[in-house]
Amino acid sequence: MMFKPRRIIDHLGNIATFHYISSLLYRAISCKVDDMTRENLLHRQKWLTLNFFQLALNFIYTICISAYLFIGRNLHSIIFVPMTFIVLGCGSSNANTSSIQAPVVLSDSYYSDLYSWNISGGLKQTRLGRGINVGNYLEAPFEGDWTGGKVLIEDDFKIIAKAGFKNVRIPIRWTAHADKTFPYTIDSVFMNRVKEVVGWANNAGLKAIINVHHYNELMRATDNDKMSHILRLEGIWKQINEQFPLSKYSRTDLIFELLNEPQDSIHYNDWNDIIERLLTVIWGDTDIPQKNNTQRIVMVGTAYWNVPDTLPKLSLPHYANQYNTIITVHNYKPFHFTHQGAKWVNGSKKWIGTTWLGTESETAPLITLLDNMTRWNSKANRNFEIYLGEFGVYSRYADPKQQKAWTAFIAREAEKRNISWAYWEYSSSFGVYDNKAQQWRPHLIEALVPVK
């Protein structure tokens, strides 16, 4: 056996153990969703964390056997590599480390049918009950653009109904299929497609909510252009109202949601004015008294993204009441948890690893938010049904147990207050249903429709 020169042995890159540890370290810090396979690799981090001490003992044993070869000048290297593993972890975030070490503390009662919604799906307590958004389909510029080519089929609604949901919210980007000039004609092929989807939902026993979603041109309009877009919105609703008459689509089976998440250039006063305009389009002459059962039920959100905080700024005309109007709000708080790593949100990469464990300090602000909604609704001449039209957690980076806890907490607390709801969403990046596996994701479906 020939001995290698000391200068070669001493070079860190020529030590076999260094390559072994480097490989281990590389796998350890690859704890994310693989960009090629879409596999969630978080289990590597969890396994390594749980077995770190055993790995350390094995490593020390190996070092001891090899000590006589390189224990001298390479001691710093031996110490450096495991220390690097500890410091880097998975994404070098303290939040990531705590998400593994700290358990979810939310009471198990939230994973049960705490308020007896299972039998009726919430229809005994509310008009709409439990529901789900079929998001990213008809709200995309063209159906299939955001779902890898998949389009909605009739079986989707049978699957949703069989799971125990009672309503589906169908976000629709009408503006991608409507002329920009008067009379703002909606493409007949697209209109028939929406009719087909609504028909599938109703045939499955689901109540359908259709809206105007992603009217981005209106939200970003200048003061000079704003009115032209408001008139276009009126024209779109005039056609929807004509194509979905009460004689064919029952007022209890189809709800009209005026506009998704008014924002940016649509201020409080703008929105209150738009509501009146659209109610006139849908209900006709509001000066003539009408029986409530002859009016389409409408759903009205709040300005600035439908957040509950802006309810006090919502001003409804006197003829909007609990029989013909449902109030909708959205909730994604705490946003850094629910949208960690979301590509469409600036700065969200920094939030990766944000935790939600169900502690008192985490649940208290959400309880306050829901209580404030109930308090607003208890005032004279209100008593509307409140519909939590969107809530959910982006799935790619959130810990599944924490995602389940947050989802169950929001759903049960809404049910406690007789607030109907629809989770965002069915089968995309927040999705409860796995299209490839053709099954519900257990941690989410159990949070939404508890089996206990």
mmCIF file of C-alpha atoms in Angstrom, residues 109-418:
data_model
loop_
_atom_site.group_PDB
_atom_site.id
_atom_site.type_symbol
_atom_site.label_atom_id
_atom_site.label_comp_id
_atom_site.label_asym_id
_atom_site.label_seq_id
_atom_site.Cartn_x
_atom_site.Cartn_y
_atom_site.Cartn_z
ATOM 1 C CA SER A 109 -63.319 19.096 19.510
ATOM 2 C CA TYR A 110 -62.791 21.269 16.414
ATOM 3 C CA TYR A 111 -62.359 18.081 14.396
ATOM 4 C CA SER A 112 -65.841 16.913 15.389
ATOM 5 C CA ASP A 113 -69.360 17.905 14.370
ATOM 6 C CA LEU A 114 -69.364 20.404 17.206
ATOM 7 C CA TYR A 115 -72.512 22.273 16.159
ATOM 8 C CA SER A 116 -74.494 19.446 14.523
ATOM 9 C CA TRP A 117 -74.087 20.447 10.897
ATOM 10 C CA ASN A 118 -73.407 16.962 9.528
ATOM 11 C CA ILE A 119 -76.974 15.707 9.072
ATOM 12 C CA SER A 120 -78.213 18.641 6.990
ATOM 13 C CA GLY A 121 -74.837 19.945 5.821
ATOM 14 C CA GLY A 122 -75.720 23.160 7.611
ATOM 15 C CA LEU A 123 -78.998 23.696 5.742
ATOM 16 C CA LYS A 124 -80.970 23.394 8.968
ATOM 17 C CA GLN A 125 -79.065 26.363 10.386
ATOM 18 C CA THR A 126 -78.568 28.442 7.203
ATOM 19 C CA ARG A 127 -79.775 28.652 3.592
ATOM 20 C CA LEU A 128 -76.428 27.705 2.068
ATOM 21 C CA GLY A 129 -74.698 25.470 4.625
ATOM 22 C CA ARG A 130 -71.247 24.061 3.968
ATOM 23 C CA GLY A 131 -69.728 24.639 0.555
ATOM 24 C CA ILE A 132 -66.670 24.802 -1.618
ATOM 25 C CA ASN A 133 -65.341 27.056 -4.387
ATOM 26 C CA VAL A 134 -64.692 25.485 -7.765
ATOM 27 C CA GLY A 135 -61.927 28.030 -8.209
ATOM 28 C CA ASN A 136 -59.370 28.377 -11.016
ATOM 29 C CA TYR A 137 -61.699 26.965 -13.657
ATOM 30 C CA LEU A 138 -64.174 29.482 -15.089
ATOM 31 C CA GLU A 139 -62.336 32.373 -13.437
ATOM 32 C CA ALA A 140 -59.211 31.733 -15.522
ATOM 33 C CA PRO A 141 -58.883 33.706 -18.771
ATOM 34 C CA PHE A 142 -59.946 30.475 -20.465
ATOM 35 C CA GLU A 143 -61.047 27.324 -18.676
ATOM 36 C CA GLY A 144 -58.098 24.981 -18.276
ATOM 37 C CA ASP A 145 -55.444 27.715 -18.315
ATOM 38 C CA TRP A 146 -54.831 27.418 -14.567
ATOM 39 C CA THR A 147 -55.624 23.739 -14.077
ATOM 40 C CA GLY A 148 -53.217 22.039 -16.455
ATOM 41 C CA GLY A 149 -55.892 21.640 -19.083
ATOM 42 C CA LYS A 150 -58.484 20.079 -16.784
ATOM 43 C CA VAL A 151 -62.021 21.408 -17.118
ATOM 44 C CA LEU A 152 -65.021 20.879 -14.883
ATOM 45 C CA ILE A 153 -67.084 17.767 -15.538
ATOM 46 C CA GLU A 154 -70.391 16.617 -14.102
ATOM 47 C CA ASP A 155 -68.703 14.078 -11.832
ATOM 48 C CA ASP A 156 -66.933 16.893 -9.983
ATOM 49 C CA PHE A 157 -70.266 18.091 -8.610
ATOM 50 C CA LYS A 158 -71.379 14.556 -7.740
ATOM 51 C CA ILE A 159 -68.117 14.107 -5.801
ATOM 52 C CA ILE A 160 -68.644 17.410 -3.971
ATOM 53 C CA ALA A 161 -72.242 16.550 -3.061
ATOM 54 C CA LYS A 162 -71.379 13.029 -1.935
ATOM 55 C CA ALA A 163 -68.767 14.417 0.460
ATOM 56 C CA GLY A 164 -71.484 16.357 2.295
ATOM 57 C CA PHE A 165 -71.182 19.839 0.818
ATOM 58 C CA LYS A 166 -74.395 21.708 0.062
ATOM 59 C CA ASN A 167 -73.283 24.703 -1.996
ATOM 60 C CA VAL A 168 -70.721 25.510 -4.654
ATOM 61 C CA ARG A 169 -69.427 28.972 -5.385
ATOM 62 C CA ILE A 170 -68.544 29.274 -9.070
ATOM 63 C CA PRO A 171 -66.121 32.153 -9.750
ATOM 64 C CA ILE A 172 -66.515 33.382 -13.347
ATOM 65 C CA ARG A 173 -64.427 35.797 -15.431
ATOM 66 C CA TRP A 174 -67.206 37.102 -17.663
ATOM 67 C CA THR A 175 -65.061 39.991 -18.886
ATOM 68 C CA ALA A 176 -62.810 37.632 -20.832
ATOM 69 C CA HIS A 177 -65.850 36.640 -22.909
ATOM 70 C CA ALA A 178 -67.788 39.910 -23.214
ATOM 71 C CA ASP A 179 -67.443 42.750 -25.693
ATOM 72 C CA LYS A 180 -65.880 45.950 -24.385
ATOM 73 C CA THR A 181 -68.443 48.195 -26.046
ATOM 74 C CA PHE A 182 -72.212 48.482 -25.660
ATOM 75 C CA PRO A 183 -74.190 46.224 -25.368
ATOM 76 C CA TYR A 184 -71.232 44.232 -23.990
ATOM 77 C CA THR A 185 -72.421 40.995 -25.567
ATOM 78 C CA ILE A 186 -71.287 37.824 -23.787
ATOM 79 C CA ASP A 187 -70.084 35.040 -26.060
ATOM 80 C CA SER A 188 -72.965 32.564 -26.429
ATOM 81 C CA VAL A 189 -70.671 29.526 -26.229
ATOM 82 C CA PHE A 190 -69.328 30.696 -22.874
ATOM 83 C CA MET A 191 -72.813 31.531 -21.594
ATOM 84 C CA ASN A 192 -73.976 28.028 -22.473
ATOM 85 C CA ARG A 193 -70.937 26.585 -20.732
ATOM 86 C CA VAL A 194 -71.849 28.424 -17.523
ATOM 87 C CA LYS A 195 -75.426 27.170 -17.832
ATOM 88 C CA GLU A 196 -74.123 23.640 -18.196
ATOM 89 C CA VAL A 197 -71.980 23.928 -15.054
ATOM 90 C CA VAL A 198 -74.813 25.480 -13.004
ATOM 91 C CA GLY A 199 -77.123 22.699 -14.236
ATOM 92 C CA TRP A 200 -74.661 20.040 -13.089
ATOM 93 C CA ALA A 201 -74.431 21.661 -9.666
ATOM 94 C CA ASN A 202 -78.204 21.874 -9.215
ATOM 95 C CA ASN A 203 -78.735 18.335 -10.516
ATOM 96 C CA ALA A 204 -76.308 17.123 -7.854
ATOM 97 C CA GLY A 205 -78.426 18.816 -5.203
ATOM 98 C CA LEU A 206 -76.013 21.713 -4.721
ATOM 99 C CA LYS A 207 -76.966 25.347 -4.391
ATOM 100 C CA ALA A 208 -74.919 27.422 -6.847
ATOM 101 C CA ILE A 209 -73.483 30.906 -6.430
ATOM 102 C CA ILE A 210 -72.273 32.605 -9.610
ATOM 103 C CA ASN A 211 -70.413 35.907 -9.577
ATOM 104 C CA VAL A 212 -68.390 38.374 -11.597
ATOM 105 C CA HIS A 213 -64.794 37.487 -10.736
ATOM 106 C CA HIS A 214 -61.512 39.138 -11.718
ATOM 107 C CA TYR A 215 -62.913 42.281 -13.293
ATOM 108 C CA ASN A 216 -59.375 43.660 -13.081
ATOM 109 C CA GLU A 217 -59.968 46.501 -15.526
ATOM 110 C CA LEU A 218 -62.610 47.960 -13.213
ATOM 111 C CA MET A 219 -60.446 47.616 -10.117
ATOM 112 C CA ARG A 220 -57.550 49.431 -11.810
ATOM 113 C CA ALA A 221 -59.588 52.009 -13.703
ATOM 114 C CA THR A 222 -58.716 55.685 -13.642
ATOM 115 C CA ASP A 223 -61.384 58.165 -12.598
ATOM 116 C CA ASN A 224 -61.991 58.925 -16.276
ATOM 117 C CA ASP A 225 -62.499 55.262 -17.196
ATOM 118 C CA LYS A 226 -64.314 54.041 -14.094
ATOM 119 C CA MET A 227 -67.846 54.843 -15.249
ATOM 120 C CA SER A 228 -67.391 53.046 -18.568
ATOM 121 C CA HIS A 229 -66.486 49.869 -16.682
ATOM 122 C CA ILE A 230 -69.397 50.270 -14.278
ATOM 123 C CA LEU A 231 -71.738 50.484 -17.267
ATOM 124 C CA ARG A 232 -70.108 47.367 -18.703
ATOM 125 C CA LEU A 233 -70.666 45.576 -15.378
ATOM 126 C CA GLU A 234 -74.335 46.573 -15.529
ATOM 127 C CA GLY A 235 -74.533 45.240 -19.092
ATOM 128 C CA ILE A 236 -73.001 41.928 -18.068
ATOM 129 C CA TRP A 237 -75.473 41.478 -15.195
ATOM 130 C CA LYS A 238 -78.406 42.398 -17.449
ATOM 131 C CA GLN A 239 -77.508 39.458 -19.690
ATOM 132 C CA ILE A 240 -76.874 37.052 -16.800
ATOM 133 C CA ASN A 241 -80.224 37.993 -15.277
ATOM 134 C CA GLU A 242 -81.990 37.341 -18.579
ATOM 135 C CA GLN A 243 -80.247 34.020 -19.212
ATOM 136 C CA PHE A 244 -80.887 32.684 -15.687
ATOM 137 C CA PRO A 245 -84.558 33.553 -15.068
ATOM 138 C CA LEU A 246 -86.388 32.558 -11.884
ATOM 139 C CA SER A 247 -88.750 30.454 -14.003
ATOM 140 C CA LYS A 248 -85.876 28.072 -14.833
ATOM 141 C CA TYR A 249 -83.472 28.558 -11.932
ATOM 142 C CA SER A 250 -85.064 28.610 -8.507
ATOM 143 C CA ARG A 251 -84.178 31.504 -6.187
ATOM 144 C CA THR A 252 -83.071 28.925 -3.596
ATOM 145 C CA ASP A 253 -80.892 27.009 -6.072
ATOM 146 C CA LEU A 254 -79.033 29.897 -7.741
ATOM 147 C CA ILE A 255 -77.640 33.001 -6.029
ATOM 148 C CA PHE A 256 -76.153 36.030 -7.807
ATOM 149 C CA GLU A 257 -72.990 37.476 -6.202
ATOM 150 C CA LEU A 258 -72.541 41.002 -7.557
ATOM 151 C CA LEU A 259 -68.745 41.334 -7.660
ATOM 152 C CA ASN A 260 -65.828 39.499 -6.130
ATOM 153 C CA GLU A 261 -63.588 41.527 -3.797
ATOM 154 C CA PRO A 262 -64.080 45.173 -4.823
ATOM 155 C CA GLN A 263 -60.684 46.822 -4.363
ATOM 156 C CA ASP A 264 -58.163 49.486 -5.438
ATOM 157 C CA SER A 265 -60.018 52.161 -7.463
ATOM 158 C CA ILE A 266 -63.411 50.996 -6.147
ATOM 159 C CA HIS A 267 -63.714 52.896 -2.883
ATOM 160 C CA TYR A 268 -66.453 52.575 -0.274
ATOM 161 C CA ASN A 269 -68.762 55.161 -1.832
ATOM 162 C CA ASP A 270 -68.126 53.783 -5.325
ATOM 163 C CA TRP A 271 -69.084 50.326 -4.184
ATOM 164 C CA ASN A 272 -72.238 51.411 -2.366
ATOM 165 C CA ASP A 273 -73.346 53.210 -5.532
ATOM 166 C CA ILE A 274 -72.545 50.177 -7.712
ATOM 167 C CA ILE A 275 -74.649 47.951 -5.428
ATOM 168 C CA GLU A 276 -77.712 50.096 -6.006
ATOM 169 C CA ARG A 277 -77.136 50.147 -9.755
ATOM 170 C CA LEU A 278 -76.824 46.349 -9.967
ATOM 171 C CA LEU A 279 -79.821 45.687 -7.720
ATOM 172 C CA THR A 280 -81.907 47.822 -10.077
ATOM 173 C CA VAL A 281 -80.652 45.726 -13.012
ATOM 174 C CA ILE A 282 -81.498 42.439 -11.273
ATOM 175 C CA TRP A 283 -84.674 43.377 -9.369
ATOM 176 C CA GLY A 284 -86.112 46.020 -11.680
ATOM 177 C CA ASP A 285 -87.958 49.080 -10.391
ATOM 178 C CA THR A 286 -87.189 49.012 -6.681
ATOM 179 C CA ASP A 287 -89.790 51.709 -5.955
ATOM 180 C CA ILE A 288 -92.537 49.169 -6.612
ATOM 181 C CA PRO A 289 -93.069 46.871 -3.587
ATOM 182 C CA GLN A 290 -92.332 43.244 -4.443
ATOM 183 C CA LYS A 291 -92.938 39.984 -2.676
ATOM 184 C CA ASN A 292 -89.654 38.515 -1.550
ATOM 185 C CA ASN A 293 -90.306 35.199 -3.295
ATOM 186 C CA THR A 294 -90.335 36.962 -6.670
ATOM 187 C CA GLN A 295 -86.807 38.327 -6.310
ATOM 188 C CA ARG A 296 -83.526 36.630 -7.093
ATOM 189 C CA ILE A 297 -81.445 36.371 -3.912
ATOM 190 C CA VAL A 298 -78.287 38.429 -4.289
ATOM 191 C CA MET A 299 -74.997 38.201 -2.450
ATOM 192 C CA VAL A 300 -73.194 41.409 -1.539
ATOM 193 C CA GLY A 301 -69.616 41.677 -0.341
ATOM 194 C CA THR A 302 -67.681 44.513 1.232
ATOM 195 C CA ALA A 303 -65.274 46.986 -0.305
ATOM 196 C CA TYR A 304 -61.544 46.348 -0.086
ATOM 197 C CA TRP A 305 -61.257 42.612 -0.739
ATOM 198 C CA ASN A 306 -64.435 41.525 1.093
ATOM 199 C CA VAL A 307 -62.624 41.648 4.424
ATOM 200 C CA PRO A 308 -64.950 41.657 7.465
ATOM 201 C CA ASP A 309 -63.271 44.768 8.900
ATOM 202 C CA THR A 310 -64.980 46.933 6.280
ATOM 203 C CA LEU A 311 -68.560 45.849 7.075
ATOM 204 C CA PRO A 312 -69.288 49.149 8.873
ATOM 205 C CA LYS A 313 -68.583 50.965 5.575
ATOM 206 C CA LEU A 314 -71.182 48.910 3.699
ATOM 207 C CA SER A 315 -74.346 50.919 3.023
ATOM 208 C CA LEU A 316 -77.269 48.981 1.567
ATOM 209 C CA PRO A 317 -80.492 50.450 0.175
ATOM 210 C CA HIS A 318 -83.564 50.006 2.373
ATOM 211 C CA TYR A 319 -85.100 47.424 0.031
ATOM 212 C CA ALA A 320 -82.171 45.028 0.556
ATOM 213 C CA ASN A 321 -83.198 42.830 3.466
ATOM 214 C CA GLN A 322 -82.651 39.453 5.090
ATOM 215 C CA TYR A 323 -85.043 37.759 2.650
ATOM 216 C CA ASN A 324 -83.430 38.871 -0.603
ATOM 217 C CA THR A 325 -79.816 39.584 0.374
ATOM 218 C CA ILE A 326 -76.912 37.552 1.753
ATOM 219 C CA ILE A 327 -73.755 39.270 3.016
ATOM 220 C CA THR A 328 -70.446 37.682 2.038
ATOM 221 C CA VAL A 329 -66.988 38.139 3.552
ATOM 222 C CA HIS A 330 -63.596 36.500 3.004
ATOM 223 C CA ASN A 331 -60.962 35.612 5.578
ATOM 224 C CA TYR A 332 -57.335 34.574 5.105
ATOM 225 C CA LYS A 333 -55.947 35.867 8.392
ATOM 226 C CA PRO A 334 -53.204 35.489 9.448
ATOM 227 C CA PHE A 335 -52.114 36.175 5.870
ATOM 228 C CA HIS A 336 -48.465 35.261 6.414
ATOM 229 C CA PHE A 337 -49.575 31.761 7.398
ATOM 230 C CA THR A 338 -52.289 31.182 4.795
ATOM 231 C CA HIS A 339 -50.272 32.608 1.884
ATOM 232 C CA GLN A 340 -46.726 31.603 2.754
ATOM 233 C CA GLY A 341 -44.768 31.053 -0.452
ATOM 234 C CA ALA A 342 -47.672 31.974 -2.750
ATOM 235 C CA LYS A 343 -46.087 33.030 -6.041
ATOM 236 C CA TRP A 344 -48.665 35.735 -6.770
ATOM 237 C CA VAL A 345 -48.041 37.543 -3.451
ATOM 238 C CA ASN A 346 -44.986 39.799 -3.222
ATOM 239 C CA GLY A 347 -42.606 38.913 -0.404
ATOM 240 C CA SER A 348 -44.361 35.665 0.473
ATOM 241 C CA LYS A 349 -41.165 33.603 0.268
ATOM 242 C CA LYS A 350 -40.031 35.256 3.483
ATOM 243 C CA TRP A 351 -43.108 33.863 5.232
ATOM 244 C CA ILE A 352 -42.327 30.224 4.462
ATOM 245 C CA GLY A 353 -42.304 28.370 7.758
ATOM 246 C CA THR A 354 -44.885 30.591 9.447
ATOM 247 C CA THR A 355 -46.799 28.465 11.936
ATOM 248 C CA TRP A 356 -50.339 28.284 13.258
ATOM 249 C CA LEU A 357 -50.737 25.945 16.208
ATOM 250 C CA GLY A 358 -54.098 26.996 17.604
ATOM 251 C CA THR A 359 -52.732 28.757 20.668
ATOM 252 C CA GLU A 360 -54.877 31.264 22.533
ATOM 253 C CA SER A 361 -52.871 34.165 21.122
ATOM 254 C CA GLU A 362 -53.517 32.864 17.581
ATOM 255 C CA THR A 363 -57.208 32.061 17.967
ATOM 256 C CA ALA A 364 -58.196 35.194 19.909
ATOM 257 C CA PRO A 365 -57.905 37.670 16.948
ATOM 258 C CA LEU A 366 -59.968 35.355 14.736
ATOM 259 C CA ILE A 367 -62.671 34.997 17.377
ATOM 260 C CA THR A 368 -62.774 38.781 17.700
ATOM 261 C CA LEU A 369 -63.102 39.135 13.932
ATOM 262 C CA LEU A 370 -66.055 36.719 13.825
ATOM 263 C CA ASP A 371 -67.685 38.273 16.879
ATOM 264 C CA ASN A 372 -67.467 41.707 15.268
ATOM 265 C CA MET A 373 -69.285 40.351 12.214
ATOM 266 C CA THR A 374 -72.051 38.968 14.411
ATOM 267 C CA ARG A 375 -72.263 42.234 16.331
ATOM 268 C CA TRP A 376 -72.585 44.241 13.099
ATOM 269 C CA ASN A 377 -75.324 41.912 11.884
ATOM 270 C CA SER A 378 -77.308 42.154 15.121
ATOM 271 C CA LYS A 379 -78.185 45.806 14.514
ATOM 272 C CA ALA A 380 -81.740 46.797 13.576
ATOM 273 C CA ASN A 381 -82.969 45.940 10.055
ATOM 274 C CA ARG A 382 -80.106 43.515 9.393
ATOM 275 C CA ASN A 383 -80.125 39.901 10.536
ATOM 276 C CA PHE A 384 -78.736 38.826 7.145
ATOM 277 C CA GLU A 385 -77.317 35.418 6.472
ATOM 278 C CA ILE A 386 -73.543 35.867 6.460
ATOM 279 C CA TYR A 387 -71.608 33.673 4.043
ATOM 280 C CA LEU A 388 -67.885 33.159 4.492
ATOM 281 C CA GLY A 389 -67.295 32.877 0.769
ATOM 282 C CA GLU A 390 -63.542 32.243 0.900
ATOM 283 C CA PHE A 391 -61.097 30.908 3.463
ATOM 284 C CA GLY A 392 -58.181 28.548 2.991
ATOM 285 C CA VAL A 393 -54.446 27.861 3.234
ATOM 286 C CA TYR A 394 -52.014 27.620 0.330
ATOM 287 C CA SER A 395 -50.883 24.002 0.498
ATOM 288 C CA ARG A 396 -47.380 23.977 -0.941
ATOM 289 C CA TYR A 397 -45.461 25.055 2.161
ATOM 290 C CA ALA A 398 -47.934 24.869 5.039
ATOM 291 C CA ASP A 399 -47.576 21.999 7.485
ATOM 292 C CA PRO A 400 -50.594 19.697 6.869
ATOM 293 C CA LYS A 401 -51.436 19.392 10.572
ATOM 294 C CA GLN A 402 -51.418 23.157 10.951
ATOM 295 C CA GLN A 403 -53.414 23.608 7.752
ATOM 296 C CA LYS A 404 -55.981 21.169 9.122
ATOM 297 C CA ALA A 405 -56.108 22.951 12.487
ATOM 298 C CA TRP A 406 -56.636 26.430 10.995
ATOM 299 C CA THR A 407 -59.261 25.158 8.556
ATOM 300 C CA ALA A 408 -61.212 23.261 11.206
ATOM 301 C CA PHE A 409 -61.050 26.206 13.587
ATOM 302 C CA ILE A 410 -62.457 28.663 11.033
ATOM 303 C CA ALA A 411 -65.178 26.234 9.892
ATOM 304 C CA ARG A 412 -66.361 25.363 13.419
ATOM 305 C CA GLU A 413 -66.278 28.954 14.646
ATOM 306 C CA ALA A 414 -68.331 29.998 11.617
ATOM 307 C CA GLU A 415 -70.823 27.211 12.291
ATOM 308 C CA LYS A 416 -71.035 28.274 15.933
ATOM 309 C CA ARG A 417 -72.376 31.650 14.706
ATOM 310 C CA ASN A 418 -74.635 30.174 11.976
#
